[in-house]
Amino acid sequence: MDLSIVIVSWNVASYLENCLDSIFQNAPNCSFEVWVVDNASVDQSVQIIKKRFPQVHLVENSQNVGFAEANNQAIRQSKGRYVLLLNPDTLVHPYALQRLVDFMDGHAEAGAAGSLYLSPNGKMQHSCMPFPTVSREFWRLFHLDALWHYGTYNMERWDRQKEREVESLQGACLILRHSVLDEVGVLDPDYFMYTEEVDLCYRIHHKGWKLYWVPQSVITHFGGQSTRQTAKQMFLWLYRSKIMFIRKHFGEKKAQEYKQVIRWASLLRIGIEPFVQLYQSFTPKDYVKNIENYRELIKQLPAM
């Protein structure tokens, strides 16, 4: 088996169906299998797979075990030389899958690679990033990348015809060498949601493997279709997972420093939110929600 495609789904039946259609309509010219791990959806996801896609390997969880562990369930059973982590809210473009396989076949030093992501309106999404550090997170949270790119990559200026070595790749469409997963381990299940792919990329990088952005492989990424169902909890999980990453790889002192960065950035956001509302199309409901999110984040920070 050349390629194992792994999709974790939670209550996104229509997106999942369209994603699977795009895979089989734009299938790679190699042997492949598709795994869907359903995290206890209450919509029609499971029924659609059983009815329309009997060739898909389906894992039905009785509870939501989180994104990382659900991926691991399929990875451990997969047979491909490569494993592709694919979000259900994506559409695979023609040749996207084959180009990732071809790239990995042609670059023995590559441990992982990611596609070019497009929004539904055709605009490129940021899908690569430098590894998080306290200083980079400070730069990003205070929006200093508008002056000079340090916390993020300036991807708008990248050549879309040329592969590029990067530090970390988003997990919406991420191909991994199975032998590398055997070497560095699968996704860390302590990350219930968010940052699990950054942690994996970090471990791959520090074992000497290279990671690449491959823009010749293109997907459409709708983004956030599962997480918006519990938006406040996911907002808190985003920062909890980043603190976990800093603590795991840089120690408790750096984690505490990062918490202070988050605290001051949140206080600043609460303070300027009324002015932001004047220049952005936020509804009063959005305004209240944003303020509540940052206040709850400050409240929960000590325990994170």
Tab-separated table of N, CA and C in Angstrom, residues 45-164:
chain	number	residue	atom	x	y	z
A	45	SER	N	-23.184	11.376	9.615
A	45	SER	CA	-21.845	11.042	9.104
A	45	SER	C	-21.656	9.541	8.906
A	46	VAL	N	-21.911	8.769	9.929
A	46	VAL	CA	-21.678	7.323	9.867
A	46	VAL	C	-22.578	6.676	8.827
A	47	GLN	N	-23.833	7.079	8.798
A	47	GLN	CA	-24.776	6.489	7.837
A	47	GLN	C	-24.364	6.789	6.403
A	48	ILE	N	-23.885	8.000	6.154
A	48	ILE	CA	-23.447	8.373	4.804
A	48	ILE	C	-22.264	7.518	4.359
A	49	ILE	N	-21.310	7.317	5.259
A	49	ILE	CA	-20.135	6.515	4.908
A	49	ILE	C	-20.555	5.080	4.591
A	50	LYS	N	-21.383	4.512	5.437
A	50	LYS	CA	-21.792	3.126	5.233
A	50	LYS	C	-22.585	2.953	3.942
A	51	LYS	N	-23.386	3.956	3.599
A	51	LYS	CA	-24.229	3.844	2.416
A	51	LYS	C	-23.482	4.172	1.137
A	52	ARG	N	-22.696	5.253	1.149
A	52	ARG	CA	-22.089	5.749	-0.085
A	52	ARG	C	-20.641	5.317	-0.272
A	53	PHE	N	-19.944	5.030	0.820
A	53	PHE	CA	-18.506	4.754	0.722
A	53	PHE	C	-18.156	3.467	1.476
A	54	PRO	N	-18.671	2.342	1.024
A	54	PRO	CA	-18.386	1.083	1.730
A	54	PRO	C	-16.914	0.690	1.682
A	55	GLN	N	-16.153	1.262	0.735
A	55	GLN	CA	-14.724	0.938	0.639
A	55	GLN	C	-13.889	1.629	1.714
A	56	VAL	N	-14.485	2.568	2.428
A	56	VAL	CA	-13.774	3.311	3.471
A	56	VAL	C	-13.718	2.480	4.751
A	57	HIS	N	-12.552	2.450	5.372
A	57	HIS	CA	-12.414	1.815	6.685
A	57	HIS	C	-12.972	2.775	7.737
A	58	LEU	N	-13.997	2.368	8.424
A	58	LEU	CA	-14.690	3.243	9.374
A	58	LEU	C	-14.436	2.791	10.807
A	59	VAL	N	-14.007	3.734	11.636
A	59	VAL	CA	-13.869	3.503	13.072
A	59	VAL	C	-14.905	4.376	13.770
A	60	GLU	N	-15.798	3.762	14.516
A	60	GLU	CA	-16.858	4.490	15.216
A	60	GLU	C	-16.529	4.558	16.704
A	61	ASN	N	-16.210	5.758	17.172
A	61	ASN	CA	-15.945	5.941	18.599
A	61	ASN	C	-17.245	6.231	19.335
A	62	SER	N	-17.350	5.715	20.539
A	62	SER	CA	-18.546	5.941	21.353
A	62	SER	C	-18.503	7.283	22.073
A	63	GLN	N	-17.338	7.926	22.059
A	63	GLN	CA	-17.183	9.256	22.640
A	63	GLN	C	-16.111	10.011	21.865
A	64	ASN	N	-16.077	11.312	22.045
A	64	ASN	CA	-15.087	12.143	21.378
A	64	ASN	C	-13.758	12.007	22.112
A	65	VAL	N	-12.827	11.304	21.494
A	65	VAL	CA	-11.534	11.048	22.145
A	65	VAL	C	-10.493	12.111	21.796
A	66	GLY	N	-10.896	13.118	21.017
A	66	GLY	CA	-9.964	14.163	20.622
A	66	GLY	C	-9.360	13.893	19.259
A	67	PHE	N	-8.827	14.944	18.661
A	67	PHE	CA	-8.313	14.861	17.298
A	67	PHE	C	-7.061	13.985	17.217
A	68	ALA	N	-6.139	14.166	18.149
A	68	ALA	CA	-4.869	13.435	18.087
A	68	ALA	C	-5.087	11.933	18.243
A	69	GLU	N	-5.790	11.536	19.282
A	69	GLU	CA	-5.974	10.112	19.538
A	69	GLU	C	-6.807	9.453	18.447
A	70	ALA	N	-7.798	10.159	17.896
A	70	ALA	CA	-8.594	9.591	16.814
A	70	ALA	C	-7.730	9.325	15.585
A	71	ASN	N	-6.851	10.252	15.247
A	71	ASN	CA	-5.915	10.009	14.148
A	71	ASN	C	-5.036	8.797	14.435
A	72	ASN	N	-4.572	8.707	15.672
A	72	ASN	CA	-3.693	7.600	16.036
A	72	ASN	C	-4.373	6.244	15.861
A	73	GLN	N	-5.677	6.192	16.130
A	73	GLN	CA	-6.403	4.936	15.980
A	73	GLN	C	-6.268	4.390	14.557
A	74	ALA	N	-6.387	5.287	13.586
A	74	ALA	CA	-6.267	4.853	12.191
A	74	ALA	C	-4.818	4.664	11.783
A	75	ILE	N	-3.943	5.543	12.249
A	75	ILE	CA	-2.522	5.431	11.877
A	75	ILE	C	-1.979	4.062	12.277
A	76	ARG	N	-2.342	3.613	13.471
A	76	ARG	CA	-1.818	2.325	13.967
A	76	ARG	C	-2.275	1.146	13.116
A	77	GLN	N	-3.416	1.290	12.442
A	77	GLN	CA	-3.941	0.198	11.618
A	77	GLN	C	-3.624	0.373	10.134
A	78	SER	N	-3.105	1.537	9.764
A	78	SER	CA	-2.885	1.836	8.347
A	78	SER	C	-1.720	1.032	7.785
A	79	LYS	N	-1.748	0.840	6.476
A	79	LYS	CA	-0.749	0.001	5.820
A	79	LYS	C	0.105	0.763	4.807
A	80	GLY	N	-0.155	2.044	4.609
A	80	GLY	CA	0.543	2.791	3.581
A	80	GLY	C	1.972	3.154	3.937
A	81	ARG	N	2.802	3.286	2.910
A	81	ARG	CA	4.151	3.824	3.112
A	81	ARG	C	4.076	5.261	3.607
A	82	TYR	N	3.021	5.934	3.207
A	82	TYR	CA	2.765	7.308	3.631
A	82	TYR	C	1.394	7.388	4.286
A	83	VAL	N	1.281	8.266	5.270
A	83	VAL	CA	0.007	8.549	5.920
A	83	VAL	C	-0.334	10.006	5.647
A	84	LEU	N	-1.539	10.243	5.136
A	84	LEU	CA	-2.003	11.601	4.882
A	84	LEU	C	-3.085	11.947	5.888
A	85	LEU	N	-2.819	12.923	6.747
A	85	LEU	CA	-3.845	13.452	7.641
A	85	LEU	C	-4.630	14.497	6.864
A	86	LEU	N	-5.943	14.305	6.779
A	86	LEU	CA	-6.785	15.181	5.963
A	86	LEU	C	-8.018	15.570	6.758
A	87	ASN	N	-8.290	16.869	6.847
A	87	ASN	CA	-9.492	17.326	7.533
A	87	ASN	C	-10.733	17.060	6.686
A	88	PRO	N	-11.861	16.819	7.329
A	88	PRO	CA	-13.085	16.567	6.555
A	88	PRO	C	-13.628	17.800	5.858
A	89	ASP	N	-13.231	18.986	6.306
A	89	ASP	CA	-13.713	20.220	5.672
A	89	ASP	C	-12.733	20.695	4.592
A	90	THR	N	-12.279	19.736	3.792
A	90	THR	CA	-11.372	20.034	2.680
A	90	THR	C	-11.914	19.416	1.401
A	91	LEU	N	-11.464	19.969	0.284
A	91	LEU	CA	-11.721	19.389	-1.029
A	91	LEU	C	-10.382	19.186	-1.721
A	92	VAL	N	-10.147	17.982	-2.181
A	92	VAL	CA	-8.899	17.648	-2.856
A	92	VAL	C	-9.002	18.055	-4.323
A	93	HIS	N	-8.038	18.831	-4.803
A	93	HIS	CA	-8.005	19.244	-6.202
A	93	HIS	C	-7.374	18.151	-7.060
A	94	PRO	N	-7.565	18.206	-8.379
A	94	PRO	CA	-6.940	17.210	-9.263
A	94	PRO	C	-5.429	17.119	-9.049
A	95	TYR	N	-4.918	15.911	-8.969
A	95	TYR	CA	-3.495	15.578	-8.846
A	95	TYR	C	-2.895	15.949	-7.488
A	96	ALA	N	-3.670	16.506	-6.577
A	96	ALA	CA	-3.111	16.947	-5.299
A	96	ALA	C	-2.488	15.793	-4.525
A	97	LEU	N	-3.160	14.671	-4.477
A	97	LEU	CA	-2.665	13.532	-3.711
A	97	LEU	C	-1.448	12.901	-4.376
A	98	GLN	N	-1.517	12.732	-5.688
A	98	GLN	CA	-0.395	12.118	-6.396
A	98	GLN	C	0.854	12.977	-6.310
A	99	ARG	N	0.691	14.278	-6.353
A	99	ARG	CA	1.861	15.163	-6.280
A	99	ARG	C	2.541	15.099	-4.919
A	100	LEU	N	1.768	14.895	-3.872
A	100	LEU	CA	2.382	14.720	-2.561
A	100	LEU	C	3.167	13.411	-2.506
A	101	VAL	N	2.574	12.344	-3.023
A	101	VAL	CA	3.274	11.049	-3.045
A	101	VAL	C	4.533	11.142	-3.895
A	102	ASP	N	4.423	11.758	-5.076
A	102	ASP	CA	5.585	11.895	-5.953
A	102	ASP	C	6.683	12.709	-5.286
A	103	PHE	N	6.287	13.773	-4.591
A	103	PHE	CA	7.294	14.598	-3.922
A	103	PHE	C	8.024	13.792	-2.857
A	104	MET	N	7.285	13.059	-2.050
A	104	MET	CA	7.928	12.266	-1.001
A	104	MET	C	8.814	11.174	-1.597
A	105	ASP	N	8.366	10.574	-2.687
A	105	ASP	CA	9.192	9.557	-3.354
A	105	ASP	C	10.497	10.147	-3.873
A	106	GLY	N	10.437	11.406	-4.303
A	106	GLY	CA	11.612	12.042	-4.883
A	106	GLY	C	12.499	12.766	-3.897
A	107	HIS	N	12.108	12.813	-2.633
A	107	HIS	CA	12.882	13.531	-1.613
A	107	HIS	C	13.015	12.638	-0.380
A	108	ALA	N	14.035	11.825	-0.392
A	108	ALA	CA	14.235	10.849	0.681
A	108	ALA	C	14.481	11.506	2.026
A	109	GLU	N	14.884	12.781	2.018
A	109	GLU	CA	15.157	13.486	3.268
A	109	GLU	C	13.891	14.044	3.909
A	110	ALA	N	12.764	13.999	3.185
A	110	ALA	CA	11.519	14.597	3.660
A	110	ALA	C	10.797	13.648	4.605
A	111	GLY	N	10.532	14.136	5.808
A	111	GLY	CA	9.733	13.361	6.748
A	111	GLY	C	8.259	13.666	6.619
A	112	ALA	N	7.950	14.879	6.130
A	112	ALA	CA	6.558	15.300	5.993
A	112	ALA	C	6.470	16.416	4.965
A	113	ALA	N	5.261	16.605	4.442
A	113	ALA	CA	5.027	17.681	3.482
A	113	ALA	C	3.560	18.077	3.544
A	114	GLY	N	3.284	19.313	3.135
A	114	GLY	CA	1.917	19.818	3.168
A	114	GLY	C	1.564	20.531	1.880
A	115	SER	N	0.266	20.622	1.630
A	115	SER	CA	-0.248	21.219	0.401
A	115	SER	C	-0.393	22.728	0.517
A	116	LEU	N	-0.725	23.347	-0.609
A	116	LEU	CA	-1.177	24.732	-0.661
A	116	LEU	C	-2.656	24.731	-0.331
A	117	TYR	N	-3.055	25.542	0.662
A	117	TYR	CA	-4.450	25.627	1.066
A	117	TYR	C	-5.084	26.871	0.455
A	118	LEU	N	-6.270	26.697	-0.109
A	118	LEU	CA	-7.050	27.821	-0.608
A	118	LEU	C	-8.345	27.923	0.181
A	119	SER	N	-8.766	29.155	0.466
A	119	SER	CA	-10.087	29.387	1.036
A	119	SER	C	-11.135	29.184	-0.050
A	120	PRO	N	-12.411	29.044	0.307
A	120	PRO	CA	-13.452	28.886	-0.707
A	120	PRO	C	-13.487	30.011	-1.732
A	121	ASN	N	-13.007	31.213	-1.347
A	121	ASN	CA	-12.963	32.335	-2.289
A	121	ASN	C	-11.708	32.346	-3.152
A	122	GLY	N	-10.860	31.328	-2.993
A	122	GLY	CA	-9.655	31.212	-3.807
A	122	GLY	C	-8.426	31.869	-3.226
A	123	LYS	N	-8.557	32.514	-2.076
A	123	LYS	CA	-7.416	33.182	-1.453
A	123	LYS	C	-6.557	32.156	-0.715
A	124	MET	N	-5.229	32.310	-0.805
A	124	MET	CA	-4.324	31.393	-0.131
A	124	MET	C	-4.419	31.535	1.375
A	125	GLN	N	-4.434	30.409	2.078
A	125	GLN	CA	-4.400	30.393	3.535
A	125	GLN	C	-2.983	30.152	4.031
A	126	HIS	N	-2.677	30.684	5.207
A	126	HIS	CA	-1.404	30.391	5.847
A	126	HIS	C	-1.465	28.983	6.414
A	127	SER	N	-0.585	28.117	5.961
A	127	SER	CA	-0.605	26.713	6.384
A	127	SER	C	0.741	26.235	6.916
A	128	CYS	N	1.718	27.128	6.980
A	128	CYS	CA	3.048	26.812	7.516
A	128	CYS	C	3.402	27.874	8.545
A	129	MET	N	4.226	27.511	9.487
A	129	MET	CA	4.619	28.476	10.506
A	129	MET	C	5.958	28.078	11.129
A	130	PRO	N	6.703	29.070	11.639
A	130	PRO	CA	7.891	28.711	12.425
A	130	PRO	C	7.435	28.043	13.724
A	131	PHE	N	8.324	27.292	14.345
A	131	PHE	CA	7.971	26.677	15.611
A	131	PHE	C	7.684	27.742	16.666
A	132	PRO	N	6.653	27.560	17.475
A	132	PRO	CA	6.336	28.546	18.508
A	132	PRO	C	7.431	28.631	19.564
A	133	THR	N	7.787	29.842	19.917
A	133	THR	CA	8.623	30.131	21.069
A	133	THR	C	7.938	31.283	21.811
A	134	VAL	N	8.383	31.578	23.001
A	134	VAL	CA	7.768	32.673	23.749
A	134	VAL	C	7.914	33.984	22.994
A	135	SER	N	9.087	34.239	22.443
A	135	SER	CA	9.302	35.505	21.742
A	135	SER	C	8.468	35.583	20.467
A	136	ARG	N	8.374	34.472	19.749
A	136	ARG	CA	7.551	34.483	18.533
A	136	ARG	C	6.084	34.659	18.864
A	137	GLU	N	5.594	34.028	19.942
A	137	GLU	CA	4.204	34.182	20.339
A	137	GLU	C	3.928	35.607	20.799
A	138	PHE	N	4.880	36.222	21.495
A	138	PHE	CA	4.741	37.638	21.862
A	138	PHE	C	4.589	38.479	20.601
A	139	TRP	N	5.448	38.236	19.637
A	139	TRP	CA	5.425	38.996	18.385
A	139	TRP	C	4.081	38.825	17.665
A	140	ARG	N	3.591	37.591	17.661
A	140	ARG	CA	2.353	37.302	16.951
A	140	ARG	C	1.145	37.882	17.671
A	141	LEU	N	1.075	37.685	19.002
A	141	LEU	CA	-0.094	38.123	19.762
A	141	LEU	C	-0.242	39.637	19.787
A	142	PHE	N	0.886	40.338	19.669
A	142	PHE	CA	0.826	41.799	19.637
A	142	PHE	C	0.865	42.339	18.203
A	143	HIS	N	0.648	41.431	17.236
A	143	HIS	CA	0.479	41.785	15.823
A	143	HIS	C	1.669	42.559	15.249
A	144	LEU	N	2.868	42.204	15.716
A	144	LEU	CA	4.066	42.888	15.245
A	144	LEU	C	4.563	42.352	13.908
A	145	ASP	N	3.968	41.252	13.436
A	145	ASP	CA	4.327	40.755	12.109
A	145	ASP	C	3.927	41.728	11.009
A	146	ALA	N	3.044	42.662	11.334
A	146	ALA	CA	2.701	43.701	10.363
A	146	ALA	C	3.904	44.586	10.069
A	147	LEU	N	4.855	44.628	11.009
A	147	LEU	CA	6.075	45.410	10.822
A	147	LEU	C	7.200	44.577	10.214
A	148	TRP	N	7.326	43.354	10.703
A	148	TRP	CA	8.398	42.464	10.240
A	148	TRP	C	8.016	41.036	10.612
A	149	HIS	N	8.100	40.117	9.665
A	149	HIS	CA	7.661	38.746	9.896
A	149	HIS	C	8.695	37.990	10.728
A	150	TYR	N	8.268	37.661	11.929
A	150	TYR	CA	9.081	36.876	12.851
A	150	TYR	C	8.248	35.763	13.487
A	151	GLY	N	7.020	36.079	13.887
A	151	GLY	CA	6.148	35.076	14.484
A	151	GLY	C	5.483	34.189	13.449
A	152	THR	N	5.375	34.681	12.223
A	152	THR	CA	4.753	33.931	11.132
A	152	THR	C	5.641	34.032	9.889
A	153	TYR	N	5.299	33.226	8.877
A	153	TYR	CA	5.959	33.332	7.578
A	153	TYR	C	5.197	34.331	6.700
A	154	ASN	N	5.922	35.002	5.843
A	154	ASN	CA	5.306	35.907	4.875
A	154	ASN	C	4.958	35.116	3.611
A	155	MET	N	3.969	34.246	3.733
A	155	MET	CA	3.675	33.293	2.660
A	155	MET	C	3.144	33.957	1.389
A	156	GLU	N	2.565	35.150	1.533
A	156	GLU	CA	2.047	35.842	0.347
A	156	GLU	C	3.141	36.099	-0.682
A	157	ARG	N	4.375	36.179	-0.246
A	157	ARG	CA	5.489	36.481	-1.148
A	157	ARG	C	6.187	35.220	-1.672
A	158	TRP	N	5.707	34.058	-1.260
A	158	TRP	CA	6.362	32.821	-1.686
A	158	TRP	C	5.984	32.468	-3.124
A	159	ASP	N	6.921	31.865	-3.827
A	159	ASP	CA	6.703	31.379	-5.179
A	159	ASP	C	5.820	30.130	-5.121
A	160	ARG	N	4.659	30.186	-5.751
A	160	ARG	CA	3.709	29.072	-5.680
A	160	ARG	C	4.055	27.940	-6.642
A	161	GLN	N	5.142	28.083	-7.355
A	161	GLN	CA	5.580	27.016	-8.255
A	161	GLN	C	6.771	26.246	-7.693
A	162	LYS	N	7.207	26.619	-6.489
A	162	LYS	CA	8.439	26.056	-5.952
A	162	LYS	C	8.239	25.536	-4.534
A	163	GLU	N	8.697	24.296	-4.293
A	163	GLU	CA	8.632	23.744	-2.945
A	163	GLU	C	9.517	24.551	-2.011
A	164	ARG	N	9.186	24.537	-0.741
A	164	ARG	CA	9.934	25.343	0.218
A	164	ARG	C	10.066	24.574	1.541
